[in-house]
XYZ file of C-alpha atoms in Angstrom:
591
model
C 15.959 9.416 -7.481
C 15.189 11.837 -4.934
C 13.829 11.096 -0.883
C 10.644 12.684 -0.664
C 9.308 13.752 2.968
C 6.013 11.444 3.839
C 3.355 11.617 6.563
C 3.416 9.837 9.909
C -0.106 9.449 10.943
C 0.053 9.392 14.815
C -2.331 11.657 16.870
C -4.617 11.974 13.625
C -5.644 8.980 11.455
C -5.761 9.104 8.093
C -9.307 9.360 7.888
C -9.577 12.403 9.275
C -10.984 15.193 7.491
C -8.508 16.995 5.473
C -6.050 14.131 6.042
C -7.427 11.181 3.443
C -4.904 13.120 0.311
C -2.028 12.939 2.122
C -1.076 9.435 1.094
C -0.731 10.678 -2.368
C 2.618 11.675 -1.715
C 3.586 7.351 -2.092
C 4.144 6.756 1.704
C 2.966 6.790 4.931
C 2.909 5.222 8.143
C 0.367 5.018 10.422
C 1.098 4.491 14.404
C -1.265 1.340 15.097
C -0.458 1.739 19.086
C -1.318 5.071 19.232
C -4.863 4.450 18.029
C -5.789 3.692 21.272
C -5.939 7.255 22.123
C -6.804 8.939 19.160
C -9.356 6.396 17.712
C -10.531 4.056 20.536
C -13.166 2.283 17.692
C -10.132 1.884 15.389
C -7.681 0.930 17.955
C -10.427 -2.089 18.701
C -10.352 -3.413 15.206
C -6.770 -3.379 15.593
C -6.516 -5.616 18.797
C -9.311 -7.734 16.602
C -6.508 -8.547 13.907
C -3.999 -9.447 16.909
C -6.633 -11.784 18.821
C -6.942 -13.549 15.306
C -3.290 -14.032 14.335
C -2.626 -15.264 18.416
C -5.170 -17.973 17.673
C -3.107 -19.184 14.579
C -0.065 -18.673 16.541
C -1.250 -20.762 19.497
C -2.908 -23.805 17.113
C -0.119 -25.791 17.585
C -0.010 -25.530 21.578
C -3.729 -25.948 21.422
C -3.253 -29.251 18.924
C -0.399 -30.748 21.581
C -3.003 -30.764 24.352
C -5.715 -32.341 22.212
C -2.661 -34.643 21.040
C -1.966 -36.018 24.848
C -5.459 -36.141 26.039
C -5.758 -38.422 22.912
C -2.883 -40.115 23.279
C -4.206 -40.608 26.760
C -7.374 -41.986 25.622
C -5.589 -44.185 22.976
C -3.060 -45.781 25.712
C -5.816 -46.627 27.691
C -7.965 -48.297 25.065
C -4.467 -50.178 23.759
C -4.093 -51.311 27.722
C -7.505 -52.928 27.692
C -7.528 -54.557 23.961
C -3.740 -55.512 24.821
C -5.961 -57.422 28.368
C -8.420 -58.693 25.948
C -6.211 -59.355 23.168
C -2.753 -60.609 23.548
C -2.179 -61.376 20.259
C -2.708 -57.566 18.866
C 0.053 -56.966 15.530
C 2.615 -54.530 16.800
C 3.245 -53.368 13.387
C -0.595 -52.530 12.311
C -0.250 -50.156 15.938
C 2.368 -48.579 14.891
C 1.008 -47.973 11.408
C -2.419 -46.658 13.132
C -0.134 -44.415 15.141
C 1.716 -42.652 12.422
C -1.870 -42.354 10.337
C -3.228 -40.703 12.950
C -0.217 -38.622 13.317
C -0.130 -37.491 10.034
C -4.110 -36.851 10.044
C -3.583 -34.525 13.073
C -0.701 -32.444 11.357
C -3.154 -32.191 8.482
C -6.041 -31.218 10.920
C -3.223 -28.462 12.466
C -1.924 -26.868 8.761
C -5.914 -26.697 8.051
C -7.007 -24.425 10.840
C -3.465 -22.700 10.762
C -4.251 -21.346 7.649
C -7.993 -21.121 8.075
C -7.104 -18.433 10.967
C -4.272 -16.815 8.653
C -6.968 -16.127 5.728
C -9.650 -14.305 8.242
C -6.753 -12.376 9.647
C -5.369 -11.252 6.351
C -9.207 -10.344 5.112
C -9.500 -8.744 8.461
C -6.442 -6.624 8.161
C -7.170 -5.396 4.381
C -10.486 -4.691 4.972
C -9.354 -2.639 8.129
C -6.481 -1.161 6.127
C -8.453 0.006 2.653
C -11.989 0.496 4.738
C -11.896 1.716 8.507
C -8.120 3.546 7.326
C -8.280 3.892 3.760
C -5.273 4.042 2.300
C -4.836 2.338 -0.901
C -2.425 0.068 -0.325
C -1.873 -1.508 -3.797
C -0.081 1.723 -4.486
C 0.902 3.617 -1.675
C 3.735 2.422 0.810
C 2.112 1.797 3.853
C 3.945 1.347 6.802
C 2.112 0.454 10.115
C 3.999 0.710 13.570
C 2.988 -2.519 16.185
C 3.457 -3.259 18.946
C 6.109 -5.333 19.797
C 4.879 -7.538 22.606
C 1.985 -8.621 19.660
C 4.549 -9.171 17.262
C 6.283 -11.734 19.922
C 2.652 -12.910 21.483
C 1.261 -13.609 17.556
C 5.188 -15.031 16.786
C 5.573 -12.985 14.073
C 2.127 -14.092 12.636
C 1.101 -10.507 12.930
C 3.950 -8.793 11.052
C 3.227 -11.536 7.734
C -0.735 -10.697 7.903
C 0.007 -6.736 7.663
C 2.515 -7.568 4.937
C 0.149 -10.063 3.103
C -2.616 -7.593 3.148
C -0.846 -5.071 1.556
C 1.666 -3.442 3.721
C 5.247 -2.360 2.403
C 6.941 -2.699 5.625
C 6.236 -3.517 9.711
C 7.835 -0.189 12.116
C 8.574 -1.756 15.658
C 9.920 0.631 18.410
C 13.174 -0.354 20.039
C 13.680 2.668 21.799
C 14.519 0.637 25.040
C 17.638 -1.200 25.223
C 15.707 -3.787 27.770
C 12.289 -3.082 26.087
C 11.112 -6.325 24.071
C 11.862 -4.251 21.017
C 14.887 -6.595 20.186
C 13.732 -9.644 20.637
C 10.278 -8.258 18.407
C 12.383 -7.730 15.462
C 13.282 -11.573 15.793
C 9.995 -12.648 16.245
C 8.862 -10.821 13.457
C 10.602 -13.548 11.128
C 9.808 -11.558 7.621
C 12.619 -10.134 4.989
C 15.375 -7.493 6.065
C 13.661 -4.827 3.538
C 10.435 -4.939 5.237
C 11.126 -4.214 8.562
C 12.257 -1.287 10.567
C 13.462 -0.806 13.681
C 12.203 2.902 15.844
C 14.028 4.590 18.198
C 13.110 7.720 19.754
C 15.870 10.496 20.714
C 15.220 13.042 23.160
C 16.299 15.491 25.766
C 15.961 12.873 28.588
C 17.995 10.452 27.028
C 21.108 11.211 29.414
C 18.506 10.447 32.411
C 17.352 7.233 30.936
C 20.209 4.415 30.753
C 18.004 2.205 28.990
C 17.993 3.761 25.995
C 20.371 2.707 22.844
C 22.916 5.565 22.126
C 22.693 6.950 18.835
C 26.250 5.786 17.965
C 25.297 2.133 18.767
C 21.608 2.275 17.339
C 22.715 0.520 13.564
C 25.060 -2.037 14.673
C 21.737 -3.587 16.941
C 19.185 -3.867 14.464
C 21.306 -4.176 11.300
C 21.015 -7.792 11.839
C 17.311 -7.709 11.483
C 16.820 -4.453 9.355
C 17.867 -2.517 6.372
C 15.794 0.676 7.550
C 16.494 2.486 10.775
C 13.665 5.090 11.742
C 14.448 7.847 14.481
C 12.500 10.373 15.629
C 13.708 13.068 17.387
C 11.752 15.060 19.926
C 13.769 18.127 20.590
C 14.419 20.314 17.669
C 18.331 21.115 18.636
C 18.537 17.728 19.156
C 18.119 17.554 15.248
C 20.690 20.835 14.035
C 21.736 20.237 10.424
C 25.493 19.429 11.329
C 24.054 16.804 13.978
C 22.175 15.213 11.431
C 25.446 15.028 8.825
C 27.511 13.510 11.550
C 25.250 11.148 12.348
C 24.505 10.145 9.019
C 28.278 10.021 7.906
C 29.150 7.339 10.890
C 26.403 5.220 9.257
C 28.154 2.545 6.978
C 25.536 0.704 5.066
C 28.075 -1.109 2.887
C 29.709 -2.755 6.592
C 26.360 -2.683 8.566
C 23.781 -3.531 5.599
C 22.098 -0.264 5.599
C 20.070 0.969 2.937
C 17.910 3.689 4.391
C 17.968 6.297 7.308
C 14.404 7.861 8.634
C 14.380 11.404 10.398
C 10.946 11.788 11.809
C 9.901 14.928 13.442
C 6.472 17.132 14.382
C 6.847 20.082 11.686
C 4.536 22.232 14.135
C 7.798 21.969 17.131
C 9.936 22.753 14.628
C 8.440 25.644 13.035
C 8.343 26.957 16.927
C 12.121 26.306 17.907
C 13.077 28.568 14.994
C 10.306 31.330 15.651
C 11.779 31.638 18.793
C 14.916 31.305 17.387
C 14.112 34.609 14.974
C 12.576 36.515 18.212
C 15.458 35.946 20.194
C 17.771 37.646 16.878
C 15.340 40.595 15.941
C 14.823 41.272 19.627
C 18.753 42.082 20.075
C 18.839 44.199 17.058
C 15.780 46.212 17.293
C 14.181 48.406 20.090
C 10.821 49.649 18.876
C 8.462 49.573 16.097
C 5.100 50.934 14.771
C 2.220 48.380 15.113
C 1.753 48.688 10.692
C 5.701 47.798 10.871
C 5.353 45.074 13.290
C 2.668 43.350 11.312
C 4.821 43.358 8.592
C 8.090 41.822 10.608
C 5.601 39.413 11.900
C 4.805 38.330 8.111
C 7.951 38.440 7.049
C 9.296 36.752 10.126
C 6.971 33.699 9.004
C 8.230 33.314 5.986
C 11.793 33.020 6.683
C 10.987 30.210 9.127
C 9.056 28.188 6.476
C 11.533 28.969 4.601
C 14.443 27.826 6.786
C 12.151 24.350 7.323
C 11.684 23.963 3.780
C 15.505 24.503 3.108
C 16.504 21.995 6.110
C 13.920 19.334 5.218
C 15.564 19.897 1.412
C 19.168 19.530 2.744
C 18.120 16.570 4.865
C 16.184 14.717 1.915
C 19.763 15.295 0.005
C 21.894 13.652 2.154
C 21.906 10.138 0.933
C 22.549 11.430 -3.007
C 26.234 12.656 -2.426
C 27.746 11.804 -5.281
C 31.498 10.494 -6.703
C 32.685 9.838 -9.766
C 29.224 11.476 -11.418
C 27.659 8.342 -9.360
C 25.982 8.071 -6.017
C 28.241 6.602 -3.676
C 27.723 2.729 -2.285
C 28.427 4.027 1.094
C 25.420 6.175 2.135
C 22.636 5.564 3.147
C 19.658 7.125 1.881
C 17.514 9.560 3.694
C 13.877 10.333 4.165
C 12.390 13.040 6.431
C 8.999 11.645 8.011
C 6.647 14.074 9.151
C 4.299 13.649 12.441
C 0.573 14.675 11.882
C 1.291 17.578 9.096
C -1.266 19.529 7.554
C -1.563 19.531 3.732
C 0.163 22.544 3.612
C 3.345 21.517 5.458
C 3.658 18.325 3.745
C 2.764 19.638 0.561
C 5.323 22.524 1.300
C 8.361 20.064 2.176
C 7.766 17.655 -0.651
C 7.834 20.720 -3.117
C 10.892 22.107 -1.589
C 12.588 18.551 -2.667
C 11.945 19.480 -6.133
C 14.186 21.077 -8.744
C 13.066 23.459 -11.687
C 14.874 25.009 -14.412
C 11.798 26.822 -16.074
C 11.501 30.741 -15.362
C 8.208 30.447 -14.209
C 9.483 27.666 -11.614
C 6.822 25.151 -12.496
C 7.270 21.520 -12.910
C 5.930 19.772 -15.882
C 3.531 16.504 -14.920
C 2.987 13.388 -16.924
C -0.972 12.345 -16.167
C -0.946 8.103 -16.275
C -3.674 6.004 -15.045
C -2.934 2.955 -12.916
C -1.376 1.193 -15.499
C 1.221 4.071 -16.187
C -0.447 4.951 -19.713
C 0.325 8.385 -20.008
C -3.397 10.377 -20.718
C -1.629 14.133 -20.847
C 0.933 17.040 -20.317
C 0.254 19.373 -17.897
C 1.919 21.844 -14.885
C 2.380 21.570 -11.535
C 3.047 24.350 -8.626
C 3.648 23.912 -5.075
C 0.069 25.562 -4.572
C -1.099 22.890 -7.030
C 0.721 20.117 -5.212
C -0.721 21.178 -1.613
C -4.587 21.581 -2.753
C -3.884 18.138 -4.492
C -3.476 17.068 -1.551
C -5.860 18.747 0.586
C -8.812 17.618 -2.178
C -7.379 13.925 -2.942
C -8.366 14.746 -6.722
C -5.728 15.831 -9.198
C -5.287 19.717 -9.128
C -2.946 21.807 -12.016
C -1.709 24.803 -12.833
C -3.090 26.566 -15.409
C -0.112 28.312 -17.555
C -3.194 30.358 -19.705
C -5.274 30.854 -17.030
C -2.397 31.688 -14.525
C -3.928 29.710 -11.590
C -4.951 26.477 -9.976
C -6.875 24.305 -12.212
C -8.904 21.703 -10.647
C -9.370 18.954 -13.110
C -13.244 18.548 -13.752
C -14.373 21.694 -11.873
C -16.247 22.137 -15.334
C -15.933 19.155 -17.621
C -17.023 16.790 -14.942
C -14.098 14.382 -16.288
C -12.393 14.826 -12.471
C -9.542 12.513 -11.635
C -8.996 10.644 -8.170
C -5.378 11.302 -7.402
C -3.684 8.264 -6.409
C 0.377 9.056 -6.102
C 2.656 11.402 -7.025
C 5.950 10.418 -8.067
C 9.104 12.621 -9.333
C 11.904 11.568 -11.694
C 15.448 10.713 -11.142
C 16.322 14.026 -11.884
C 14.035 15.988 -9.432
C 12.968 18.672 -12.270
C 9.490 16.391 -12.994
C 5.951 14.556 -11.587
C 4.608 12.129 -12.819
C 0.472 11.810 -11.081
C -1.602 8.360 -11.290
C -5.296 8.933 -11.373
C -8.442 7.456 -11.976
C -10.074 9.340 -14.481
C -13.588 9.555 -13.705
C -16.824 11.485 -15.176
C -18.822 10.953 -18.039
C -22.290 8.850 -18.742
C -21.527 5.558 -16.902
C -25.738 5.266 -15.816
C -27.137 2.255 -17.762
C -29.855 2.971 -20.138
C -33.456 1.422 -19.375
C -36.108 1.673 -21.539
C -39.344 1.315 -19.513
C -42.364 3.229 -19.048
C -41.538 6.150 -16.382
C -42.568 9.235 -17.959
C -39.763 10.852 -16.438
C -37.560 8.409 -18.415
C -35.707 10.050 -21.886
C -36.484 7.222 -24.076
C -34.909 6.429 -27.438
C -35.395 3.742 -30.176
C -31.815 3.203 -30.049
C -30.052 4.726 -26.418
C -27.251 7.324 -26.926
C -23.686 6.439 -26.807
C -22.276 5.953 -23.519
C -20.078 8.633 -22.689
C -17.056 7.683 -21.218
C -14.182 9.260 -18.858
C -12.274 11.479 -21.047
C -8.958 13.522 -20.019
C -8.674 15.736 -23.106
C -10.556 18.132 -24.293
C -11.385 16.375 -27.433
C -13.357 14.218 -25.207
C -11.162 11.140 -25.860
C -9.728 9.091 -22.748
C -6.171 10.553 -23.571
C -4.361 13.570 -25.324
C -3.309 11.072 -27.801
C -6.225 10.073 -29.502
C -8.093 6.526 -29.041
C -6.873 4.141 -27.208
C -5.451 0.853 -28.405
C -4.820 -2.832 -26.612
C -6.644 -3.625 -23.941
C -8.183 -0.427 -23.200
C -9.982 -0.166 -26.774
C -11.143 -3.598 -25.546
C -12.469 -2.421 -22.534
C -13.840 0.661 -23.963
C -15.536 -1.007 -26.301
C -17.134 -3.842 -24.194
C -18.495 -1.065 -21.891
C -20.126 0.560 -24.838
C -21.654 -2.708 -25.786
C -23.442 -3.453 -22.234
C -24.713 -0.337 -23.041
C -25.777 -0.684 -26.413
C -25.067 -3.835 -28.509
C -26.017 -3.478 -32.389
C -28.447 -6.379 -33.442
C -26.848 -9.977 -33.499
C -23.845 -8.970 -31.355
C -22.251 -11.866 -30.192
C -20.716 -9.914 -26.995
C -24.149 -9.072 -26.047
C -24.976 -12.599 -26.005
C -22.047 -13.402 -23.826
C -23.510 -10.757 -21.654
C -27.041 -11.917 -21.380
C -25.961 -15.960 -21.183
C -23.546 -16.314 -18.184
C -23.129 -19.917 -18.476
C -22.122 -19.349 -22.212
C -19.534 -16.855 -21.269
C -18.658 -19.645 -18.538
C -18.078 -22.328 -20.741
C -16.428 -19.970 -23.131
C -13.779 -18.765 -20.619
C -12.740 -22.975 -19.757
C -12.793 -23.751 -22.723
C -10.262 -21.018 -24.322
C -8.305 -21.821 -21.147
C -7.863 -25.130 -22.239
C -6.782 -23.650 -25.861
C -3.882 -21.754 -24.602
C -3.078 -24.371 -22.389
C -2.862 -27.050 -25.104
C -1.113 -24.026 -27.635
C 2.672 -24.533 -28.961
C 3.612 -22.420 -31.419
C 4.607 -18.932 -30.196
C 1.758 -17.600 -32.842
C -0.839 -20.407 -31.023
C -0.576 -19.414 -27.888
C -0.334 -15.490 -28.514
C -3.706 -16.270 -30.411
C -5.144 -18.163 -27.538
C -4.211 -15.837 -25.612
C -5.688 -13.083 -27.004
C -9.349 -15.000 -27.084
C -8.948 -15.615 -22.965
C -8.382 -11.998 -22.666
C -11.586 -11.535 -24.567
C -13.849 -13.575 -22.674
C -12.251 -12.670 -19.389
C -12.610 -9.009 -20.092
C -15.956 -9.605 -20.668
C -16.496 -11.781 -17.753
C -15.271 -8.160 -16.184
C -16.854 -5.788 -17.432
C -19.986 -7.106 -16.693
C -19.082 -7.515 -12.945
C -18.483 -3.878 -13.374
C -14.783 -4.448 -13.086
C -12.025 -2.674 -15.424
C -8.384 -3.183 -15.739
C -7.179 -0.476 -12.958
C -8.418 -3.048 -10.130
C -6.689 -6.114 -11.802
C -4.027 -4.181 -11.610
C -4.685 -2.981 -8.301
C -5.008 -6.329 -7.100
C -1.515 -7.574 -8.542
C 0.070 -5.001 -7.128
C -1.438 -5.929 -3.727
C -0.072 -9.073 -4.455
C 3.682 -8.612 -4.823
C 3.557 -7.187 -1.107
C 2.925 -10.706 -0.034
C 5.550 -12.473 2.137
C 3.435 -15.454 2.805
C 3.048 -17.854 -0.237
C 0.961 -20.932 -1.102
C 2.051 -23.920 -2.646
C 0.137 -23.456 -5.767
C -1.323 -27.144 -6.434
C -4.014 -27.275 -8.916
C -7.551 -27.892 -7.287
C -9.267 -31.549 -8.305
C -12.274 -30.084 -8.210
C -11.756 -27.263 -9.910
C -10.666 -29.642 -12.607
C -13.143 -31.624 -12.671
C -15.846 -29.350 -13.292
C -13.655 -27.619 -16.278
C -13.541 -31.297 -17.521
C -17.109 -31.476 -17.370
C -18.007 -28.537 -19.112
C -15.434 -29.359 -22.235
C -17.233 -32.948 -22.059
C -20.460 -31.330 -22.432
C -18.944 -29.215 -25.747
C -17.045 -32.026 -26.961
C -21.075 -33.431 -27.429
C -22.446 -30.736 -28.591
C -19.833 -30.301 -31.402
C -20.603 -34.168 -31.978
């Protein structure tokens, strides 16, 4: 599988116009700490999020000093009922004592995880809102700060992770920073974390920064992913990289993955300068047509050469022996700082591999669920305005140019990730296929209104040209479910018994407990697929009618198997006990 170059939002957010597509390449990170600067409003939101996980960091400390001015209270009641009372039961104190123990550590687990819910909301809703980046199927990263991570004890780095995030960037850069002692307080898996250190020109003038040579042995303790960005393009010269990355053991240090982050924009100028300084020594003088034409030609070869390097670099980690990649390296990923669509879209094609003449790359079109909808072609031009639009763009083989999927039909698809296969040669893209009639027909007495004895068919997103949802015809399973509960909120035939689910919500309630109970109670393998199938049913009904389809149930598991903090699961009484009552109240009814 190949390392694909992502974005590093730093200077610009990702909300930024032209910037909101960029996450479609399946990663990012986004510099929290250097909101401050570029988004003030943003950056406040953040320190919001902190302020609430301190306060569920601190509810112990807070508890303790309620505990002693208690205890205080209690000694000094016990004094004067011990004056008043000599003959008080030691044993019923001590049992009052522990009661009121365990009542307080109940009191303390309550607001702990009172404060951990509104942080958690807080943090999605500042993640998939004020950012938006879609974090139930992008790899977010976000870089902290790592006095918050020690201030919130680690509390921080679980409500990022909990609301989505794939993994929590903390900058060590200083060898006497609190970077260190962050990654400890962060207290969340190995895979999730990684540890930032920045390399530059002034690192021989500053004694407190790690040496590259020592950087992995320091965080591999904490860390499976080191991240290093390098400031100074000939600090970052191809053979520099390889020896650096051969003295990396992961197999020894417990190293998985290597990041190389750099600003595209300083690196594109180091080797413009670099071509100057060469054509300079072996030319004299030129006519201004012929000098326009160096100068285009001179731009080329250094997008070129950055293209090729960020290529090489992305194929480090996928040396191979045997026919198989070797256990001892490390992959590699090249991050890039604040890149246009372009130069992302540029360095993420250059990573790809074709064998067709026409050097195109074929692309399997899935929807969230990974249900293929349709063939079609992909070119780097294709790749960057997918980016630049955050809607799926192709390539056109007939029409020999970009085709923007919808332009005409209306049937446009929100482009969620690109992906590439293990072989490099093709894409797969995950939209949302949109378009089509979704307006709700009302029959009432505007004159304006089109109104029909019987309202049209509900015309629904379609990908092909047939006007069906994929390439392949209708679909089947729980999409021709879907499909066809949609049609019939729109239009139910007489006596449907889906639009009376629809129109009597505590029917469809009592419908939904009481198949619940079904599969529950099934045994049989043939039971319980049965029972099954009627809960999907109802639920999907229960959906649809919220206005809610299977790409955001699957959105939300997804968002789900981020989590790192997890409940204990217990079954709620009351919860119970009103499914009990409503199967009481069938149980008579059927009587």
């Amino acid at each position: 599988m190949a390392s694909l170059p992502y974005v590093v939002f730093v200077q610009v957010p990702p909300v930024s116009e032209g910037r909101k597509g960029l996450t479609a390449v399946g990663r990012c990170r986004v510099d929290l700490t250097a909101l401050s600067s570029s988004s003030p409003s943003l950056y406040d939101k953040y320190q919001a999020i902190v302020a609430k996980n301190l306060q569920q960091a601190t509810v112990g400390l807070n508890h303790n000093r309620t505990n002693d001015n208690n205890n205080n209270n209690n000694n000094n009641n016990n004094n004067n009922n011990n004056n008043n009372n000599n003959d008080n039961d030691p044993e019923q104190q001590q049992q009052q004592q522990q009661q009121q123990q365990q009542q307080k550590e109940q009191d303390k687990k309550k607001e702990e995880k009172k404060f951990m819910k509104q942080g958690k909301a807080m943090a999605a809703d500042f993640l998939q809102v004020d950012l938006q980046v879609d974090v139930s199927i992008v790899d977010v990263e976000v870089v902290v700060a790592g006095s918050d991570l020690i201030a919130t004890n680690g509390c921080l780095a679980a409500c990022f992770l909990d609301a989505g995030c794939a993994r929590i960037v903390v900058d060590v850069t200083n060898s006497n920073d609190s970077g260190v002692e962050a990654l400890e307080a962060a207290r969340v898996p190995s895979e999730r974390l990684v540890a930032h250190f920045v390399v530059g020109s002034d690192d021989n003038n500053n004694d407190n920064r790690w040496s590259v040579e020592t950087i992995p042995s320091v965080v591999a303790r904490w860390c499976q992913t080191i991240s290093i960005e390098w400031t100074e393009w000939r600090d970052l010269a191809p053979e520099k990289l390889t020896q650096f990355h051969a003295s990396i053991d992961p197999t020894a240090l417990g190293l998985e993955h290597v990041v190389f982050q750099f600003h595209p924009g300083a690196a594109r100028q180091h080797l413009k300068q670099q071509q100057e300084r060469e054509q300079s020594s072996s030319s004299s003088s030129s006519s201004s047509s012929s000098s326009q034409n160096d100068d285009e030609e001179q731009s080329r070869a250094v997008e070129h050469l950055l293209s090729q390097f960020i290529a090489q670099t992305c194929q480090m980690g996928h040396s191979k022996k045997g026919g198989r990649k070797s256990s001892r390296v490390a992959s590699v990923t090249v991050a890039l700082t604040d890149p246009t669509a372009l130069e992302l879209g540029s360095a993420y094609a250059a990573c790809l591999q074709s064998d067709r003449p026409d050097g195109l790359w074929a692309t399997v079109v899935c929807n969230r669920q990974e249900q293929a909808l349709g063939l079609v072609y992909s070119s780097m031009e294709s790749i960057v305005e997918s980016l630049v639009q955050g809607q799926a763009v192709y390539y056109s083989r007939s029409r020999q140019g970009l085709w923007h999927k919808g332009a005409t039909s209306g049937h446009y698809q929100i482009l969620h990730r690109l992906d590439v296969d293990c072989d490099s040669d093709a894409l797969r893209s995950i939209v949302t296929q949109l378009g089509g009639d979704s307006s709700v027909y009302k029959d009432d007495d505007n004159e304006n209104c089109n109104t029909h004895a019987q309202p049209p068919p509900l015309q629904l997103p379609a990908f092909c040209h047939l006007n069906t949802y994929t390439c392949w015809g209708p679909p089947r399973g729980l999409r021709h479910l879907q499909e066809t509960l949609q049609q019939r909120l729109h239009s139910a035939p007489e006596g449907s018994y889906t639009k009376r689910l629809f129109q009597d919500s505590d029917l469809l309630r009592d419908k939904l407990v009481e198949e619940a109970q079904e599969l529950a109670e099934a045994e049989t393998p043939h039971d319980v697929a049965s029972e099954l199938a009627d809960v999907l049913y109802f639920a999907m009904t229960r959906a649809v009618k919220a206005g809610v389809g299977l790409d955001e149930a699957v959105a939300e598991l997804d968002k789900r198997d981020r989590k790192v903090t997890r409940r204990k699961g217990d079954s709620k009484a009351f919860r119970i006990a009103a499914g009990q009552a409503i199967l009481e109240k069938a149980a008579k009814g059927n009587d």
